[in-house]
Coordinates of C-alpha atoms and ligand atoms in Angstrom, one line a residue:
M1 CA -39.6 59.0 -117.5
T2 CA -40.4 57.8 -114.0
H3 CA -43.8 56.4 -113.2
E4 CA -45.2 57.1 -109.8
I5 CA -46.9 54.0 -108.4
A6 CA -49.0 54.1 -105.3
V7 CA -48.5 50.8 -103.4
I8 CA -51.2 49.8 -100.9
P9 CA -50.5 46.3 -99.5
G10 CA -53.4 46.3 -97.0
D11 CA -53.9 43.3 -94.7
G12 CA -53.1 39.6 -94.5
I13 CA -51.4 38.1 -97.5
G14 CA -51.7 41.6 -99.2
Q15 CA -48.6 42.4 -97.0
E16 CA -46.9 39.3 -98.5
V17 CA -47.8 39.4 -102.2
T18 CA -47.6 43.1 -102.8
P19 CA -43.8 43.4 -102.1
A20 CA -43.4 40.4 -104.5
A21 CA -45.0 42.4 -107.3
V22 CA -43.0 45.5 -106.5
E23 CA -39.8 43.4 -106.7
V24 CA -40.7 42.1 -110.1
L25 CA -41.4 45.6 -111.4
E26 CA -38.1 46.8 -109.9
A27 CA -36.4 44.0 -111.9
I28 CA -37.6 45.5 -115.2
D29 CA -34.7 47.6 -116.4
A30 CA -36.5 49.4 -119.2
V31 CA -39.0 51.1 -116.9
D32 CA -38.4 53.5 -114.0
F33 CA -40.8 53.5 -111.1
D34 CA -41.1 55.5 -108.0
F35 CA -43.1 53.4 -105.5
I36 CA -44.9 55.3 -102.7
E37 CA -46.5 53.2 -100.0
G38 CA -49.9 54.0 -98.4
E39 CA -51.8 52.4 -95.6
A40 CA -55.3 51.0 -95.7
G41 CA -57.3 48.2 -94.2
D42 CA -58.2 46.5 -90.8
A43 CA -54.9 47.3 -89.1
V44 CA -55.0 51.0 -89.9
K45 CA -58.7 51.2 -88.9
A46 CA -58.0 49.6 -85.5
E47 CA -55.3 52.2 -85.0
T48 CA -57.0 55.4 -86.4
G49 CA -60.6 54.5 -86.8
E50 CA -60.4 54.9 -90.6
A51 CA -59.8 52.0 -93.0
L52 CA -58.9 54.4 -95.9
P53 CA -57.0 57.4 -94.6
E54 CA -57.3 60.6 -96.7
E55 CA -53.6 60.5 -97.4
T56 CA -53.9 57.1 -99.1
R57 CA -56.9 58.3 -101.1
E58 CA -54.9 61.2 -102.4
L59 CA -51.9 59.0 -103.1
A60 CA -54.0 56.8 -105.4
A61 CA -55.7 59.8 -107.0
D62 CA -52.3 61.5 -107.8
A63 CA -50.3 58.4 -108.8
D64 CA -49.8 57.2 -112.4
A65 CA -51.3 53.9 -111.2
T66 CA -51.9 52.0 -108.0
L67 CA -51.1 48.5 -106.9
F68 CA -53.4 47.2 -104.2
G69 CA -52.9 43.9 -102.3
A70 CA -56.0 43.1 -100.2
A71 CA -57.9 44.2 -97.2
G72 CA -59.7 42.0 -94.6
E73 CA -63.0 42.8 -92.9
T74 CA -62.7 46.4 -94.0
A75 CA -62.2 45.4 -97.7
A76 CA -65.4 47.1 -98.9
E77 CA -64.5 50.3 -97.0
V78 CA -61.1 50.3 -98.8
I79 CA -61.4 48.9 -102.3
L80 CA -64.8 50.3 -103.3
P81 CA -63.8 53.9 -102.6
L82 CA -60.4 53.3 -104.2
R83 CA -62.1 52.1 -107.4
Q84 CA -64.0 55.4 -107.3
V85 CA -60.9 57.4 -106.5
V86 CA -59.2 56.2 -109.7
G87 CA -62.4 56.7 -111.7
S88 CA -62.5 53.1 -112.8
F89 CA -65.6 52.0 -114.7
A90 CA -64.3 48.6 -116.0
N91 CA -62.9 45.8 -113.9
V92 CA -61.0 43.4 -116.2
R93 CA -60.5 39.9 -114.8
P94 CA -58.7 37.4 -116.9
A95 CA -59.0 33.7 -116.0
R96 CA -56.6 31.4 -117.9
S97 CA -55.5 27.9 -117.3
Y98 CA -51.7 27.4 -117.4
P99 CA -49.9 24.5 -119.1
G100 CA -48.4 22.2 -116.5
L101 CA -50.9 22.9 -113.8
D102 CA -53.6 20.3 -113.1
A103 CA -56.4 22.8 -113.7
V104 CA -59.9 21.5 -113.3
Q105 CA -60.5 22.8 -116.8
P106 CA -57.6 23.1 -119.3
D107 CA -57.8 25.5 -122.2
T108 CA -59.7 28.1 -120.3
D109 CA -59.1 31.7 -121.5
I110 CA -61.9 33.9 -120.3
V111 CA -61.8 37.6 -119.5
F112 CA -64.6 39.0 -117.4
I113 CA -65.4 42.6 -118.1
R114 CA -67.1 43.6 -114.9
E115 CA -69.1 46.8 -114.6
N116 CA -67.3 48.6 -111.8
T117 CA -69.5 51.5 -110.6
E118 CA -73.0 50.5 -109.8
G119 CA -75.5 47.7 -109.3
V120 CA -75.8 46.6 -105.6
Y121 CA -72.3 48.1 -105.1
K122 CA -74.0 51.6 -104.7
G123 CA -74.5 50.4 -101.2
I124 CA -78.0 51.7 -100.9
E125 CA -79.4 49.4 -98.2
S126 CA -81.8 50.0 -95.4
E127 CA -83.7 48.3 -92.6
I128 CA -87.2 49.5 -93.1
S129 CA -88.5 47.8 -90.0
E130 CA -87.3 45.1 -87.7
G131 CA -86.6 42.0 -89.8
V132 CA -87.3 43.8 -93.1
T133 CA -84.4 45.1 -95.2
T134 CA -84.0 46.4 -98.7
C135 CA -81.2 47.0 -101.2
T136 CA -81.5 49.3 -104.2
R137 CA -79.7 48.1 -107.3
V138 CA -78.8 50.9 -109.6
I139 CA -78.4 50.2 -113.3
T140 CA -78.0 53.0 -115.8
E141 CA -77.9 53.1 -119.5
D142 CA -74.7 55.2 -119.5
A143 CA -72.7 52.7 -117.4
S144 CA -74.2 49.7 -119.2
E145 CA -73.2 51.2 -122.6
K146 CA -69.8 52.1 -121.3
I147 CA -68.9 48.7 -120.0
A148 CA -70.2 47.1 -123.2
E149 CA -68.1 49.5 -125.4
Y150 CA -65.1 48.6 -123.3
G151 CA -65.9 44.8 -123.5
F152 CA -66.4 44.7 -127.3
S153 CA -63.3 46.8 -127.9
Y154 CA -61.3 44.6 -125.5
A155 CA -62.5 41.5 -127.4
K156 CA -61.5 43.0 -130.8
Q157 CA -58.1 44.3 -129.6
N158 CA -57.2 41.0 -127.9
G159 CA -58.5 38.6 -130.5
Y160 CA -61.4 37.1 -128.6
D161 CA -64.1 35.9 -131.0
D162 CA -66.7 35.0 -128.4
V163 CA -68.4 37.8 -126.5
T164 CA -71.2 37.0 -124.0
I165 CA -73.4 39.4 -122.2
A166 CA -74.4 38.0 -118.8
H167 CA -77.7 39.1 -117.3
K168 CA -80.8 38.1 -115.3
A169 CA -83.4 40.1 -117.2
N170 CA -86.0 37.3 -116.7
V171 CA -86.3 38.4 -113.1
M172 CA -84.8 41.9 -112.9
R173 CA -86.8 42.9 -115.9
T174 CA -86.2 46.6 -115.5
T175 CA -82.6 46.8 -114.3
D176 CA -81.1 43.9 -116.1
G177 CA -83.5 44.5 -119.0
L178 CA -81.8 47.9 -119.3
F179 CA -78.3 46.4 -119.0
L180 CA -79.1 43.7 -121.6
G181 CA -80.7 46.1 -124.0
A182 CA -78.0 48.7 -123.7
A183 CA -75.1 46.2 -124.0
S184 CA -76.8 44.4 -126.9
A185 CA -77.4 47.7 -128.8
V186 CA -73.6 48.4 -128.5
G187 CA -72.9 45.0 -130.1
D188 CA -75.5 45.6 -132.8
D189 CA -74.2 49.1 -133.6
R190 CA -70.7 47.7 -134.0
G191 CA -72.0 44.8 -136.2
A192 CA -70.2 42.5 -133.7
S193 CA -71.3 39.0 -133.0
Y194 CA -72.2 38.1 -129.4
D195 CA -74.4 35.9 -127.3
T196 CA -76.5 36.7 -124.3
A197 CA -76.8 34.4 -121.4
L198 CA -78.9 34.1 -118.2
M199 CA -76.2 34.1 -115.5
D200 CA -77.5 31.1 -113.6
A201 CA -77.2 28.8 -116.6
L202 CA -74.0 30.6 -117.7
A203 CA -72.4 29.6 -114.4
M204 CA -73.1 25.9 -115.3
H205 CA -71.8 26.3 -118.8
L206 CA -68.7 28.1 -117.6
V207 CA -67.9 25.1 -115.4
M208 CA -68.6 22.5 -118.0
N209 CA -67.4 24.2 -121.2
P210 CA -65.2 27.1 -120.4
Q211 CA -63.5 26.7 -123.8
D212 CA -66.7 28.1 -125.4
Y213 CA -66.2 31.5 -123.8
G214 CA -64.0 34.5 -124.4
V215 CA -65.0 37.9 -123.2
V216 CA -67.9 37.9 -120.7
I217 CA -69.5 41.3 -120.1
C218 CA -71.3 41.4 -116.8
P219 CA -73.1 43.5 -114.2
N220 CA -71.0 44.3 -111.1
L221 CA -72.0 41.5 -108.6
A222 CA -72.3 38.9 -111.4
G223 CA -68.7 39.7 -112.4
D224 CA -67.5 39.3 -108.8
M225 CA -69.0 35.9 -108.4
L226 CA -68.3 34.5 -111.9
S227 CA -64.6 35.5 -111.7
D228 CA -64.2 33.6 -108.4
L229 CA -66.0 30.6 -110.0
A230 CA -63.6 30.8 -112.9
A231 CA -60.6 30.9 -110.5
G232 CA -61.9 27.5 -109.3
L233 CA -61.6 26.2 -112.9
V234 CA -58.0 27.1 -113.4
G235 CA -56.3 26.4 -110.0
G236 CA -57.6 28.9 -107.5
L237 CA -57.6 32.5 -106.5
G238 CA -53.8 32.6 -106.3
L239 CA -53.8 32.9 -110.1
L240 CA -56.3 35.6 -111.0
P241 CA -55.2 39.2 -111.5
S242 CA -57.4 42.2 -112.3
A243 CA -57.3 45.8 -113.6
N244 CA -59.6 48.6 -112.5
I245 CA -59.6 50.9 -115.5
G246 CA -60.6 54.5 -115.6
E247 CA -60.3 57.3 -118.2
D248 CA -56.9 58.4 -116.9
N249 CA -56.1 56.4 -113.9
A250 CA -56.1 52.8 -112.9
L251 CA -55.7 50.3 -110.0
F252 CA -54.3 46.8 -110.2
E253 CA -55.1 44.1 -107.7
P254 CA -55.4 40.3 -107.4
V255 CA -59.0 39.0 -107.4
H256 CA -58.4 37.3 -104.1
G257 CA -58.7 38.8 -100.6
S258 CA -56.5 38.8 -97.5
A259 CA -56.7 35.0 -97.0
P260 CA -56.6 35.0 -93.2
D261 CA -56.4 31.1 -93.3
I262 CA -52.8 31.3 -94.6
A263 CA -51.7 34.8 -93.8
G264 CA -48.4 35.2 -92.0
E265 CA -47.0 31.9 -93.1
G266 CA -45.2 33.2 -96.2
I267 CA -46.8 30.7 -98.5
A268 CA -49.3 32.8 -100.4
N269 CA -49.2 32.4 -104.2
P270 CA -47.8 35.7 -105.5
S271 CA -48.9 34.9 -109.1
A272 CA -52.2 36.8 -109.1
M273 CA -50.4 39.9 -107.7
I274 CA -47.5 39.6 -110.1
L275 CA -49.9 39.2 -113.1
S276 CA -51.7 42.3 -111.9
A277 CA -48.4 44.1 -112.1
A278 CA -48.1 42.8 -115.7
M279 CA -51.5 44.4 -116.4
L280 CA -50.1 47.6 -114.9
L281 CA -47.2 47.5 -117.4
D282 CA -49.6 47.0 -120.3
H283 CA -51.7 49.9 -119.1
L284 CA -48.6 52.2 -119.0
G285 CA -47.8 51.2 -122.6
Y286 CA -45.1 48.6 -121.8
D287 CA -46.8 45.7 -123.5
E288 CA -43.6 44.0 -124.2
Q289 CA -42.6 44.0 -120.6
G290 CA -46.1 43.0 -119.5
D291 CA -45.8 40.0 -121.8
A292 CA -42.3 39.2 -120.4
V293 CA -43.7 39.1 -116.9
R294 CA -46.6 36.9 -118.0
T295 CA -44.2 34.5 -119.8
A296 CA -42.0 34.3 -116.7
V297 CA -44.9 33.5 -114.4
E298 CA -46.2 30.9 -116.9
T299 CA -42.7 29.2 -117.0
V300 CA -42.5 29.1 -113.2
L301 CA -46.0 27.7 -112.9
D302 CA -45.1 25.1 -115.5
S303 CA -41.7 24.0 -114.1
G304 CA -40.7 26.1 -111.2
P305 CA -41.4 26.1 -107.5
R306 CA -45.1 26.1 -106.5
T307 CA -46.9 27.3 -103.4
P308 CA -49.1 24.9 -101.4
D309 CA -52.3 26.1 -103.0
L310 CA -50.9 24.5 -106.2
G311 CA -49.7 21.4 -104.5
G312 CA -46.1 22.5 -103.9
D313 CA -44.2 23.5 -100.8
A314 CA -42.5 26.6 -101.9
S315 CA -42.7 30.0 -100.2
T316 CA -44.0 33.2 -101.7
D317 CA -40.4 34.5 -101.8
A318 CA -39.1 31.4 -103.6
V319 CA -41.7 31.7 -106.3
T320 CA -41.0 35.4 -106.7
A321 CA -37.3 34.8 -107.0
A322 CA -37.9 32.2 -109.7
V323 CA -40.1 34.7 -111.7
I324 CA -37.4 37.3 -111.4
D325 CA -34.8 34.8 -112.5
E326 CA -36.9 34.0 -115.6
L327 CA -37.2 37.7 -116.6
Ligands
LIG1 P1 -59.9 35.1 -100.0 O1 -59.8 35.4 -101.4 O2 -59.1 35.9 -99.1 O3 -59.6 33.5 -99.8 C1 -60.3 32.5 -100.3 C2 -59.5 31.2 -100.3 O4 -58.5 31.3 -101.4 C3 -58.8 30.9 -99.0 O5 -58.7 29.6 -98.7 C4 -57.4 31.4 -99.3 O6 -56.3 30.8 -98.6 C5 -57.2 31.1 -100.8 N1 -56.3 32.1 -101.5 C6 -56.7 33.4 -101.8 N2 -55.6 34.0 -102.3 C7 -54.6 33.1 -102.3 C8 -53.2 33.2 -102.7 N3 -52.7 34.3 -103.3 N4 -52.5 32.1 -102.5 C9 -53.0 31.0 -102.0 N5 -54.2 30.8 -101.6 C10 -55.0 31.9 -101.7 O7 -61.5 35.2 -99.7 P2 -62.3 35.0 -98.3 O8 -61.6 34.0 -97.4 O9 -63.6 34.9 -98.7 O10 -62.1 36.5 -97.6 C11 -61.1 36.7 -96.6 C12 -61.1 38.2 -96.3 O11 -60.7 39.0 -97.5 C13 -62.5 38.8 -96.0 O12 -62.3 39.6 -94.9 C14 -62.9 39.5 -97.2 O13 -63.7 40.7 -96.9 C15 -61.6 40.0 -97.8 N6 -61.6 40.2 -99.2 C16 -60.9 41.3 -99.7 C17 -60.8 41.5 -101.0 C18 -60.0 42.7 -101.5 O14 -59.4 43.3 -100.6 N7 -60.0 43.0 -102.7 C19 -61.3 40.6 -101.9 C20 -62.0 39.5 -101.5 C21 -62.1 39.3 -100.1
LIG2 C1 -63.4 41.6 -105.1 C2 -63.9 41.6 -103.7 C3 -64.6 42.9 -103.5 C4 -65.8 43.0 -104.4 C5 -65.1 43.2 -102.0 C6 -64.0 42.9 -101.0 C7 -65.7 44.5 -101.8 O1 -64.7 40.5 -103.5 O2 -62.6 42.4 -105.5 O3 -63.7 40.6 -105.9 O4 -66.9 42.5 -104.1 O5 -65.6 43.6 -105.5
LIG3 MN1 -64.7 39.0 -105.1

């Protein structure tokens, strides 16, 4: 069986790390892929006026799964619609510390389960008069229950004992009150144990004691910010993959952006993107191959070449070649 994969490299280092992930997937003999490339991002917008051409949208809608690199200034015009195109309701963002790396915090193994459809990401903003603007934050019971169901199932299936529901219901009493109530009810109905945490204090606890956390279920914007915070705990954004999971489609992308500060130099860390490809393998049912890719990345991080963000001087290509060698 051949799996059709939409490949959307985008801008900046997206153009550098996406081919690395494709090369790794191509090196897996047990699985056949047909990669079809699509354009999106700043460059295509400058050329055509549209950051996400209809063709690319359709490519992602029709593929078995999508690999996305990163976009630059147009990122919101690209990735937010793409997350909708694949019908993703859960954004899964694992943050792990790797042996051998001087992580700020060792023994970190946290998976953020980020709500992926609503909150401030509905994009309902207006300027009601000069100097006065508003943003409408949408929280629904359905989406809150759905992300909590996903989060509790994920914790159970993957052996995480600690589940935390992040919220700010002391201020956003109605919206986060609903999120907290709906997510807690899911935990209660399942007889699961869980904690709830105000997200400001949670940010501090994550920095000081990340070992105390496993699965963190969060509203959309909180998941965006807390996952970058966790990247800082384990060695940076070059290490964090993610999966956007829908009912019957999914998109895989690193948590990082187009990194204009290092783009074009061939020194981006491909690990986040390669680990996203491992999540794609899991999603298609190739858990064994997904594990093999993770082990290869882990081995290279421990004792192989490293890119400058991790203190080394290796290129993206050298790290990718080392991962493929390990496979
Ligand atoms: P960023 O994630 O691009 O970069 C933040 C920092 O992390 C930079 O110093 C960068 O060099 C470093 N970094 C990120 N990925 C790395 C990697 N793989 N290897 C080594 N270092 C890496 O975030 P930013 O600088 O805030 O945003 C830059 C652009 O990216 C903006 O235009 C933003 O809109 C866009 N962005 C896009 C996405 C996306 O497409 N999904 C996500 C976040 C930001
Ligand atoms: C991410 C990014 C996106 C987000 C932006 C670029 C729209 O920061 O994937 O983390 O906020 O979700
Ligand atoms: Mn982000």
